[in-house]
mmCIF file of C-alpha atoms in Angstrom:
data_model
loop_
_atom_site.group_PDB
_atom_site.id
_atom_site.type_symbol
_atom_site.label_atom_id
_atom_site.label_comp_id
_atom_site.label_asym_id
_atom_site.label_seq_id
_atom_site.Cartn_x
_atom_site.Cartn_y
_atom_site.Cartn_z
ATOM 1 C CA MET A 87 90.431 30.255 75.114
ATOM 2 C CA GLU A 88 92.884 31.688 77.510
ATOM 3 C CA THR A 89 93.250 35.644 77.066
ATOM 4 C CA LYS A 90 96.430 37.534 77.499
ATOM 5 C CA GLN A 91 97.345 39.114 80.569
ATOM 6 C CA THR A 92 99.081 42.210 81.247
ATOM 7 C CA THR A 93 100.115 44.552 84.142
ATOM 8 C CA CYS A 94 99.406 48.060 84.930
ATOM 9 C CA LYS A 95 102.701 50.256 85.705
ATOM 10 C CA ASN A 96 101.282 51.856 87.937
ATOM 11 C CA CYS A 97 99.104 49.949 90.602
ATOM 12 C CA GLU A 98 101.015 46.658 89.262
ATOM 13 C CA LYS A 99 97.948 44.695 88.702
ATOM 14 C CA GLU A 100 97.127 42.465 86.070
ATOM 15 C CA PHE A 101 94.147 42.812 83.645
ATOM 16 C CA GLN A 102 93.227 41.868 80.275
ATOM 17 C CA GLU A 103 95.221 42.868 77.384
ATOM 18 C CA GLY A 104 93.418 44.794 74.602
ATOM 19 C CA PHE A 105 91.912 47.733 77.720
ATOM 20 C CA GLU A 106 93.291 51.099 76.790
ATOM 21 C CA PHE A 107 92.736 51.743 80.712
ATOM 22 C CA CYS A 108 93.479 49.918 83.751
ATOM 23 C CA PRO A 109 90.314 48.900 85.337
ATOM 24 C CA HIS A 110 91.888 49.496 88.799
ATOM 25 C CA CYS A 111 93.584 52.719 88.341
ATOM 26 C CA GLY A 112 92.439 54.154 85.590
ATOM 27 C CA GLN A 113 96.178 54.568 84.033
ATOM 28 C CA LYS A 114 96.118 54.574 80.527
ATOM 29 C CA SER A 115 97.949 50.889 79.826
ATOM 30 C CA LYS A 116 100.001 52.657 77.167
ATOM 31 C CA ASP A 117 101.487 55.611 77.813
ATOM 32 C CA GLU A 118 105.045 55.891 76.139
ATOM 33 C CA LEU A 119 105.984 58.887 77.569
ATOM 34 C CA THR A 120 105.844 62.281 75.061
ATOM 35 C CA ILE A 121 105.502 65.924 75.800
ATOM 36 C CA GLY A 122 101.467 65.425 75.229
ATOM 37 C CA VAL A 123 102.011 62.117 77.719
ATOM 38 C CA LEU A 124 103.684 64.352 80.169
ATOM 39 C CA PHE A 125 101.282 67.312 79.937
ATOM 40 C CA TYR A 126 98.051 64.864 79.638
ATOM 41 C CA ASN A 127 96.779 65.217 83.180
ATOM 42 C CA THR A 128 97.951 69.077 84.183
ATOM 43 C CA ILE A 129 95.744 70.156 80.882
ATOM 44 C CA SER A 130 92.970 67.951 81.314
ATOM 45 C CA ASN A 131 92.247 69.273 85.100
ATOM 46 C CA TYR A 132 93.325 72.255 84.545
ATOM 47 C CA PHE A 133 90.207 72.546 81.761
ATOM 48 C CA SER A 134 88.068 69.819 83.845
ATOM 49 C CA PHE A 135 88.417 73.012 86.812
ATOM 50 C CA ASP A 136 87.785 75.821 84.291
ATOM 51 C CA ALA A 137 84.572 73.909 82.649
ATOM 52 C CA ARG A 138 83.186 73.538 86.325
ATOM 53 C CA PHE A 139 83.627 76.900 87.722
ATOM 54 C CA PHE A 140 81.921 78.518 84.769
ATOM 55 C CA LYS A 141 79.234 75.988 85.042
ATOM 56 C CA SER A 142 78.866 77.123 88.808
ATOM 57 C CA PHE A 143 79.495 80.728 88.892
ATOM 58 C CA ILE A 144 75.905 81.340 87.433
ATOM 59 C CA PRO A 145 74.054 79.182 89.374
ATOM 60 C CA LEU A 146 75.941 80.527 92.540
ATOM 61 C CA MET A 147 75.271 84.099 91.975
ATOM 62 C CA VAL A 148 71.618 83.980 90.456
ATOM 63 C CA LYS A 149 70.202 80.526 92.520
ATOM 64 C CA PRO A 150 71.146 81.149 95.731
ATOM 65 C CA GLY A 151 71.044 77.535 97.626
ATOM 66 C CA TYR A 152 71.041 75.560 93.999
ATOM 67 C CA LEU A 153 74.287 74.485 94.175
ATOM 68 C CA ALA A 154 74.709 73.447 98.049
ATOM 69 C CA LYS A 155 71.519 71.433 97.454
ATOM 70 C CA LYS A 156 72.855 69.937 94.265
ATOM 71 C CA PHE A 157 76.082 68.477 95.939
ATOM 72 C CA LEU A 158 73.869 67.223 98.717
ATOM 73 C CA GLU A 159 71.651 65.186 95.894
ATOM 74 C CA GLY A 160 74.862 63.896 94.763
ATOM 75 C CA LYS A 161 75.412 65.736 91.975
ATOM 76 C CA ARG A 162 79.479 65.902 92.802
ATOM 77 C CA LEU A 163 81.395 66.138 89.556
ATOM 78 C CA LEU A 164 79.227 68.619 87.644
ATOM 79 C CA TYR A 165 79.565 71.556 89.567
ATOM 80 C CA LEU A 166 82.666 72.805 91.037
ATOM 81 C CA HIS A 167 83.286 70.925 94.666
ATOM 82 C CA PRO A 168 82.084 73.677 97.528
ATOM 83 C CA ALA A 169 85.930 73.760 99.406
ATOM 84 C CA GLN A 170 87.395 74.068 96.157
ATOM 85 C CA MET A 171 84.998 76.938 94.873
ATOM 86 C CA TYR A 172 85.829 78.811 98.318
ATOM 87 C CA LEU A 173 89.562 78.861 98.010
ATOM 88 C CA PHE A 174 89.736 79.925 94.510
ATOM 89 C CA ILE A 175 87.367 82.544 95.241
ATOM 90 C CA SER A 176 88.946 83.357 97.882
ATOM 91 C CA VAL A 177 92.333 83.930 96.719
ATOM 92 C CA ILE A 178 91.251 86.207 94.115
ATOM 93 C CA PHE A 179 89.166 88.613 96.379
ATOM 94 C CA PHE A 180 92.561 88.922 98.671
ATOM 95 C CA PHE A 181 94.551 89.179 95.721
ATOM 96 C CA LEU A 182 92.384 92.450 94.658
ATOM 97 C CA PHE A 183 92.370 93.269 98.434
ATOM 98 C CA SER A 184 96.403 93.390 98.368
ATOM 99 C CA PHE A 185 95.912 96.241 96.573
ATOM 100 C CA VAL A 186 93.669 98.694 98.437
ATOM 101 C CA ALA A 187 95.594 97.433 101.607
ATOM 102 C CA ARG A 188 99.007 98.502 99.961
ATOM 103 C CA GLU A 189 96.937 101.681 98.816
ATOM 104 C CA GLN A 190 95.824 102.874 102.231
ATOM 105 C CA GLU A 191 99.126 101.789 103.946
ATOM 106 C CA GLU A 192 100.978 104.371 101.544
ATOM 107 C CA SER A 193 98.434 106.895 101.794
ATOM 108 C CA ILE A 194 98.894 106.738 105.750
ATOM 109 C CA ASP A 195 102.540 107.284 105.407
ATOM 110 C CA ARG A 196 102.335 109.890 103.537
ATOM 111 C CA ALA A 197 99.660 111.561 105.439
ATOM 112 C CA LEU A 198 102.368 111.316 108.610
ATOM 113 C CA LYS A 199 105.488 112.743 106.451
ATOM 114 C CA ARG A 200 102.477 115.784 105.708
ATOM 115 C CA ASP A 201 102.035 116.128 109.195
ATOM 116 C CA PHE A 202 105.578 116.090 110.516
ATOM 117 C CA GLU A 203 106.867 118.318 108.070
ATOM 118 C CA LYS A 204 103.877 120.941 108.563
ATOM 119 C CA ALA A 205 104.290 120.236 112.030
ATOM 120 C CA LYS A 206 107.980 121.449 112.160
ATOM 121 C CA LYS A 207 107.496 124.246 109.746
ATOM 122 C CA VAL A 208 105.201 125.972 111.937
ATOM 123 C CA ILE A 209 107.138 125.206 114.727
ATOM 124 C CA ASP A 210 110.345 127.268 112.806
ATOM 125 C CA THR A 211 108.098 129.614 111.669
ATOM 126 C CA LEU A 212 106.989 130.774 115.069
ATOM 127 C CA SER A 213 110.574 130.541 116.433
ATOM 128 C CA GLU A 214 111.738 133.276 114.365
ATOM 129 C CA LYS A 215 109.492 136.042 115.546
ATOM 130 C CA GLY A 216 107.072 136.530 118.837
ATOM 131 C CA LEU A 217 103.398 137.140 118.439
ATOM 132 C CA ASP A 218 100.985 139.453 119.825
ATOM 133 C CA SER A 219 98.663 138.134 122.433
ATOM 134 C CA ALA A 220 95.897 138.167 119.956
ATOM 135 C CA GLN A 221 97.445 136.173 117.494
ATOM 136 C CA VAL A 222 98.731 133.490 120.114
ATOM 137 C CA ALA A 223 94.961 132.996 121.377
ATOM 138 C CA LYS A 224 94.028 132.581 117.628
ATOM 139 C CA LEU A 225 96.830 129.879 116.849
ATOM 140 C CA MET A 226 96.073 128.130 120.309
ATOM 141 C CA LYS A 227 92.212 128.029 120.224
ATOM 142 C CA PRO A 228 92.077 124.985 117.906
ATOM 143 C CA TYR A 229 94.464 123.060 120.333
ATOM 144 C CA GLU A 230 92.704 123.998 123.407
ATOM 145 C CA ALA A 231 89.424 123.022 121.951
ATOM 146 C CA ASN A 232 90.868 119.728 120.365
ATOM 147 C CA LYS A 233 93.414 119.006 123.416
ATOM 148 C CA ASP A 234 91.888 115.480 123.639
ATOM 149 C CA LYS A 235 91.765 114.408 120.329
ATOM 150 C CA LEU A 236 95.651 115.525 119.813
ATOM 151 C CA GLY A 237 96.308 113.701 123.018
ATOM 152 C CA LEU A 238 97.843 117.012 124.521
ATOM 153 C CA ASN A 239 97.809 117.638 128.665
ATOM 154 C CA GLU A 240 97.865 120.609 130.415
ATOM 155 C CA ASP A 241 102.114 120.827 130.497
ATOM 156 C CA GLU A 242 102.171 120.549 126.641
ATOM 157 C CA LEU A 243 99.240 123.016 126.220
ATOM 158 C CA LYS A 244 101.378 125.581 128.320
ATOM 159 C CA GLU A 245 104.446 124.271 126.642
ATOM 160 C CA LEU A 246 102.955 125.036 123.338
ATOM 161 C CA ASP A 247 102.065 128.601 124.586
ATOM 162 C CA SER A 248 105.541 129.236 125.540
ATOM 163 C CA VAL A 249 106.818 127.920 122.381
ATOM 164 C CA ILE A 250 104.269 130.542 120.097
ATOM 165 C CA LYS A 251 104.791 133.209 122.893
ATOM 166 C CA THR A 252 108.792 133.667 123.464
ATOM 167 C CA GLY A 253 109.445 132.671 119.491
ATOM 168 C CA GLY A 254 113.138 132.829 119.119
ATOM 169 C CA ASN A 255 113.927 132.512 122.850
ATOM 170 C CA THR A 256 112.902 129.006 123.245
ATOM 171 C CA LYS A 257 114.815 126.153 121.685
ATOM 172 C CA THR A 258 112.861 124.847 119.033
ATOM 173 C CA ASN A 259 115.380 124.282 116.197
ATOM 174 C CA MET A 260 114.716 120.683 114.784
ATOM 175 C CA ASN A 261 117.119 119.339 112.569
ATOM 176 C CA PHE A 262 116.097 116.417 110.932
ATOM 177 C CA GLY A 263 119.091 116.093 108.201
ATOM 178 C CA PHE A 264 120.444 113.284 110.431
ATOM 179 C CA ASP A 265 122.376 110.579 109.570
ATOM 180 C CA LYS A 266 120.177 107.578 109.183
ATOM 181 C CA ASN A 267 122.899 104.850 109.247
ATOM 182 C CA LYS A 268 124.242 106.226 112.708
ATOM 183 C CA ILE A 269 120.315 106.221 113.861
ATOM 184 C CA ASP A 270 119.890 102.299 112.512
ATOM 185 C CA SER A 271 122.778 101.539 114.364
ATOM 186 C CA LEU A 272 121.872 103.079 117.931
ATOM 187 C CA ILE A 273 118.306 101.386 117.247
ATOM 188 C CA ASP A 274 119.981 98.383 116.734
ATOM 189 C CA SER A 275 122.286 97.975 119.596
ATOM 190 C CA GLY A 276 119.765 99.157 121.707
ATOM 191 C CA ALA A 277 120.536 102.460 122.652
ATOM 192 C CA SER A 278 118.434 104.526 124.844
ATOM 193 C CA ASP A 279 115.659 107.204 123.401
ATOM 194 C CA LYS A 280 117.424 109.501 124.781
ATOM 195 C CA VAL A 281 120.939 109.121 123.112
ATOM 196 C CA ILE A 282 119.277 108.681 119.935
ATOM 197 C CA TYR A 283 117.105 112.078 120.204
ATOM 198 C CA LYS A 284 120.278 113.676 120.447
ATOM 199 C CA GLU A 285 121.297 112.172 117.343
ATOM 200 C CA MET A 286 118.554 113.283 115.606
ATOM 201 C CA GLY A 287 119.167 116.797 116.772
ATOM 202 C CA MET A 288 117.334 117.497 119.696
ATOM 203 C CA ASP A 289 118.628 120.035 122.224
ATOM 204 C CA ASP A 290 119.713 118.809 126.039
ATOM 205 C CA ASP A 291 117.418 122.020 127.120
ATOM 206 C CA ALA A 292 114.575 121.355 124.439
ATOM 207 C CA GLY A 293 110.948 121.911 125.854
ATOM 208 C CA TYR A 294 107.985 119.475 126.622
ATOM 209 C CA PHE A 295 106.148 119.835 123.140
ATOM 210 C CA ILE A 296 109.952 119.720 121.129
ATOM 211 C CA LYS A 297 110.293 116.456 123.453
ATOM 212 C CA ARG A 298 107.017 115.243 122.451
ATOM 213 C CA PHE A 299 107.562 115.854 119.036
ATOM 214 C CA TYR A 300 110.619 113.775 118.581
ATOM 215 C CA GLU A 301 109.384 110.891 120.351
ATOM 216 C CA GLN A 302 106.638 110.449 117.742
ATOM 217 C CA MET A 303 109.268 110.857 115.138
ATOM 218 C CA LEU A 304 111.306 108.440 116.516
ATOM 219 C CA LYS A 305 108.211 106.078 117.025
ATOM 220 C CA PHE A 306 107.517 106.686 112.970
ATOM 221 C CA TYR A 307 111.177 106.222 112.094
ATOM 222 C CA LYS A 308 111.193 102.960 114.011
ATOM 223 C CA THR A 309 107.963 101.492 112.142
ATOM 224 C CA LYS A 310 109.412 102.567 108.611
ATOM 225 C CA SER A 311 105.868 102.682 108.112
ATOM 226 C CA GLY A 312 102.807 104.141 109.517
ATOM 227 C CA GLY A 313 100.676 101.640 107.829
ATOM 228 C CA SER A 314 102.160 98.817 109.807
ATOM 229 C CA VAL A 315 99.352 98.159 112.187
ATOM 230 C CA LEU A 316 97.039 98.341 109.655
ATOM 231 C CA LYS A 317 99.077 95.926 107.624
ATOM 232 C CA ALA A 318 98.958 93.467 110.620
ATOM 233 C CA PHE A 319 95.348 94.119 110.664
ATOM 234 C CA TYR A 320 94.728 92.933 107.291
ATOM 235 C CA ASP A 321 97.130 90.279 107.184
ATOM 236 C CA THR A 322 95.439 88.512 109.816
ATOM 237 C CA ILE A 323 91.757 88.686 108.343
ATOM 238 C CA PRO A 324 92.508 85.877 105.942
ATOM 239 C CA ILE A 325 93.100 83.633 109.524
ATOM 240 C CA ALA A 326 90.081 85.176 110.888
ATOM 241 C CA MET A 327 88.043 83.813 108.009
ATOM 242 C CA PHE A 328 89.204 80.607 108.254
ATOM 243 C CA PHE A 329 87.869 80.299 111.833
ATOM 244 C CA LEU A 330 84.501 82.323 110.991
ATOM 245 C CA LEU A 331 83.237 80.200 108.465
ATOM 246 C CA PRO A 332 83.057 76.750 110.369
ATOM 247 C CA ILE A 333 81.421 79.047 113.414
ATOM 248 C CA PHE A 334 78.854 80.096 110.511
ATOM 249 C CA ALA A 335 78.145 76.641 110.146
ATOM 250 C CA LEU A 336 78.074 75.401 113.379
ATOM 251 C CA ILE A 337 75.473 78.385 113.644
ATOM 252 C CA LEU A 338 73.301 76.693 110.914
ATOM 253 C CA LYS A 339 73.477 73.671 112.548
ATOM 254 C CA LEU A 340 71.664 75.025 116.074
ATOM 255 C CA PHE A 341 68.948 76.759 113.942
ATOM 256 C CA TYR A 342 68.893 73.663 111.715
ATOM 257 C CA PHE A 343 69.776 70.421 114.021
ATOM 258 C CA ARG A 344 67.542 68.703 112.755
ATOM 259 C CA LYS A 345 68.016 69.257 108.897
ATOM 260 C CA GLY A 346 71.774 66.830 108.673
ATOM 261 C CA PRO A 347 75.144 66.483 109.829
ATOM 262 C CA TYR A 348 77.177 69.489 110.314
ATOM 263 C CA ALA A 349 79.013 68.698 107.147
ATOM 264 C CA TYR A 350 75.782 69.142 105.427
ATOM 265 C CA HIS A 351 75.515 73.102 106.969
ATOM 266 C CA LEU A 352 79.778 73.358 105.787
ATOM 267 C CA VAL A 353 78.471 72.428 102.717
ATOM 268 C CA PHE A 354 75.968 75.696 102.709
ATOM 269 C CA SER A 355 78.714 78.045 104.305
ATOM 270 C CA PHE A 356 81.013 77.383 101.681
ATOM 271 C CA TYR A 357 78.946 77.987 98.397
ATOM 272 C CA PHE A 358 77.755 81.369 100.663
ATOM 273 C CA PHE A 359 80.856 82.487 101.346
ATOM 274 C CA SER A 360 82.222 81.900 97.907
ATOM 275 C CA PHE A 361 79.221 84.026 97.031
ATOM 276 C CA LEU A 362 80.123 86.865 99.480
ATOM 277 C CA PHE A 363 83.679 86.857 98.451
ATOM 278 C CA THR A 364 82.669 86.753 94.391
ATOM 279 C CA VAL A 365 80.498 90.105 95.933
ATOM 280 C CA PHE A 366 83.365 91.870 97.835
ATOM 281 C CA SER A 367 85.687 91.377 94.472
ATOM 282 C CA ILE A 368 82.840 92.813 92.342
ATOM 283 C CA LEU A 369 82.836 95.898 94.085
ATOM 284 C CA LEU A 370 86.979 96.067 94.634
ATOM 285 C CA LEU A 371 86.584 96.082 90.628
ATOM 286 C CA LEU A 372 84.456 98.294 90.538
ATOM 287 C CA ASN A 373 86.090 100.996 92.893
ATOM 288 C CA PHE A 374 89.362 100.431 90.788
ATOM 289 C CA ALA A 375 87.607 101.067 87.442
ATOM 290 C CA TRP A 376 85.269 104.030 88.683
ATOM 291 C CA GLU A 377 86.473 106.205 91.681
ATOM 292 C CA ALA A 378 83.864 108.220 92.434
ATOM 293 C CA PHE A 379 81.448 104.661 92.742
ATOM 294 C CA PRO A 380 78.737 105.799 95.235
ATOM 295 C CA GLY A 381 78.662 105.134 98.622
ATOM 296 C CA TRP A 382 74.889 104.283 98.450
ATOM 297 C CA LEU A 383 74.875 101.611 95.545
ATOM 298 C CA ILE A 384 77.676 99.887 97.683
ATOM 299 C CA THR A 385 75.758 99.477 100.428
ATOM 300 C CA LEU A 386 72.774 98.337 98.621
ATOM 301 C CA ILE A 387 74.595 95.519 97.292
ATOM 302 C CA ILE A 388 76.016 94.529 100.407
ATOM 303 C CA LEU A 389 72.590 94.860 102.041
ATOM 304 C CA SER A 390 71.555 92.578 99.424
ATOM 305 C CA THR A 391 73.633 90.006 100.314
ATOM 306 C CA PHE A 392 71.260 89.528 103.182
ATOM 307 C CA ILE A 393 68.306 89.230 100.689
ATOM 308 C CA TYR A 394 70.464 86.459 99.151
ATOM 309 C CA LEU A 395 70.763 84.332 102.507
ATOM 310 C CA PHE A 396 67.424 84.368 103.152
ATOM 311 C CA LEU A 397 66.565 82.879 99.444
ATOM 312 C CA ALA A 398 69.859 80.378 100.199
ATOM 313 C CA LEU A 399 68.109 79.214 103.354
ATOM 314 C CA LYS A 400 64.710 78.612 102.009
ATOM 315 C CA ARG A 401 65.750 76.716 99.342
ATOM 316 C CA PHE A 402 68.597 74.703 101.241
ATOM 317 C CA TYR A 403 66.532 73.639 104.017
ATOM 318 C CA ASP A 404 63.087 73.907 102.355
ATOM 319 C CA GLN A 405 60.928 75.524 104.964
ATOM 320 C CA GLY A 406 58.240 78.085 104.776
ATOM 321 C CA TRP A 407 59.372 81.868 103.932
ATOM 322 C CA PHE A 408 58.116 83.622 107.032
ATOM 323 C CA LEU A 409 60.341 80.801 109.184
ATOM 324 C CA SER A 410 63.375 81.158 106.478
ATOM 325 C CA PHE A 411 63.404 84.931 106.773
ATOM 326 C CA LEU A 412 62.687 84.908 110.737
ATOM 327 C CA LYS A 413 65.814 82.088 110.689
ATOM 328 C CA SER A 414 67.814 84.140 108.116
ATOM 329 C CA GLY A 415 67.399 87.207 110.616
ATOM 330 C CA MET A 416 68.334 85.386 113.841
ATOM 331 C CA VAL A 417 71.237 83.543 111.870
ATOM 332 C CA THR A 418 72.473 87.069 110.849
ATOM 333 C CA PHE A 419 72.589 88.219 114.017
ATOM 334 C CA THR A 420 74.106 85.601 116.010
ATOM 335 C CA PHE A 421 76.581 85.560 113.394
ATOM 336 C CA PHE A 422 77.696 89.252 113.565
ATOM 337 C CA VAL A 423 77.487 88.522 117.572
ATOM 338 C CA PHE A 424 80.499 86.304 116.937
ATOM 339 C CA LEU A 425 81.964 88.347 114.430
ATOM 340 C CA PHE A 426 82.514 91.742 116.828
ATOM 341 C CA PRO A 427 85.018 89.959 119.495
ATOM 342 C CA ALA A 428 86.558 87.827 116.681
ATOM 343 C CA SER A 429 87.196 91.593 115.024
ATOM 344 C CA LEU A 430 88.464 92.664 118.496
ATOM 345 C CA ALA A 431 90.868 89.437 118.597
ATOM 346 C CA VAL A 432 92.078 90.526 114.973
ATOM 347 C CA LEU A 433 93.364 93.990 116.223
ATOM 348 C CA PHE A 434 95.075 92.719 119.005
ATOM 349 C CA VAL A 435 96.784 90.118 116.726
ATOM 350 C CA ALA A 436 97.916 93.252 114.682
ATOM 351 C CA PHE A 437 98.660 95.168 117.483
ATOM 352 C CA LEU A 438 100.863 92.449 119.075
ATOM 353 C CA SER A 439 102.253 92.441 115.451
ATOM 354 C CA TYR A 440 103.072 95.929 115.518
#
């Protein structure tokens, strides 16, 4: 008896009528467009991901190396894919981290503004009246003791001493009530700093120290944000991590060269970095909830990640306790050897962006 054939609307291949799904591509054989059909795949994929994530999360945190080992054994649908888990958790981490970064940038900006205002107030006060030698020496002492940290040379120290001694006889008036639109126009037109200083209110015969102050003020004004370097540094961290993870997998390959191809070590690295990002995300949440979160506890939690790595390597590569402990130390040390120049590279990129 000849069976009726139907054609799949998706792959256009024939199959026996009566099948609920196409045996070639898996699409439903009769899927008239309804609201349910429209959102079926999206909803089913979401809940599938959701279920696999929570099924994977507990083993990730309490069974070091378990997920990576199971993935290599062929259980690739029961738990969340290593790359998918890494991507999902890293997105959460950098989302939380963005709040910390923004707060630090704003904190730097506020601190710079306060410093400029204090410096202006001190200089304006000093310009109103002269001081005796004992008062001058007292005021100059911290500047002389910390001249290297403050970036002051001998000429600047002499100028500051002169400002303090002569008071109103030295040009120290600084007017920051300048027209910002004019300053912006001058900056956009490529005007020289000397012209901009004058527009900002600096006198032609201003002393060396006052000129230095205006230089710093203009630099701050041009950047619009004292935390711009920090922001550029934070922005490059995700890119750095993109390169550091495969480097970590390569290090594992060097120490476990007989334990499978590079892809095996990459699977382990995805899960391990997922664990690290989870720990860091938890620390960020704890800091948000508890401002006085003990520093020693943070240090202890971070150090515990080494114990996790040791246990994960022991389970995944199935070697002895002593050898696993030795290799975990060597892997960590080698990774930090790569991490140091990578951090310098990130800082370099941040300064270039600045």
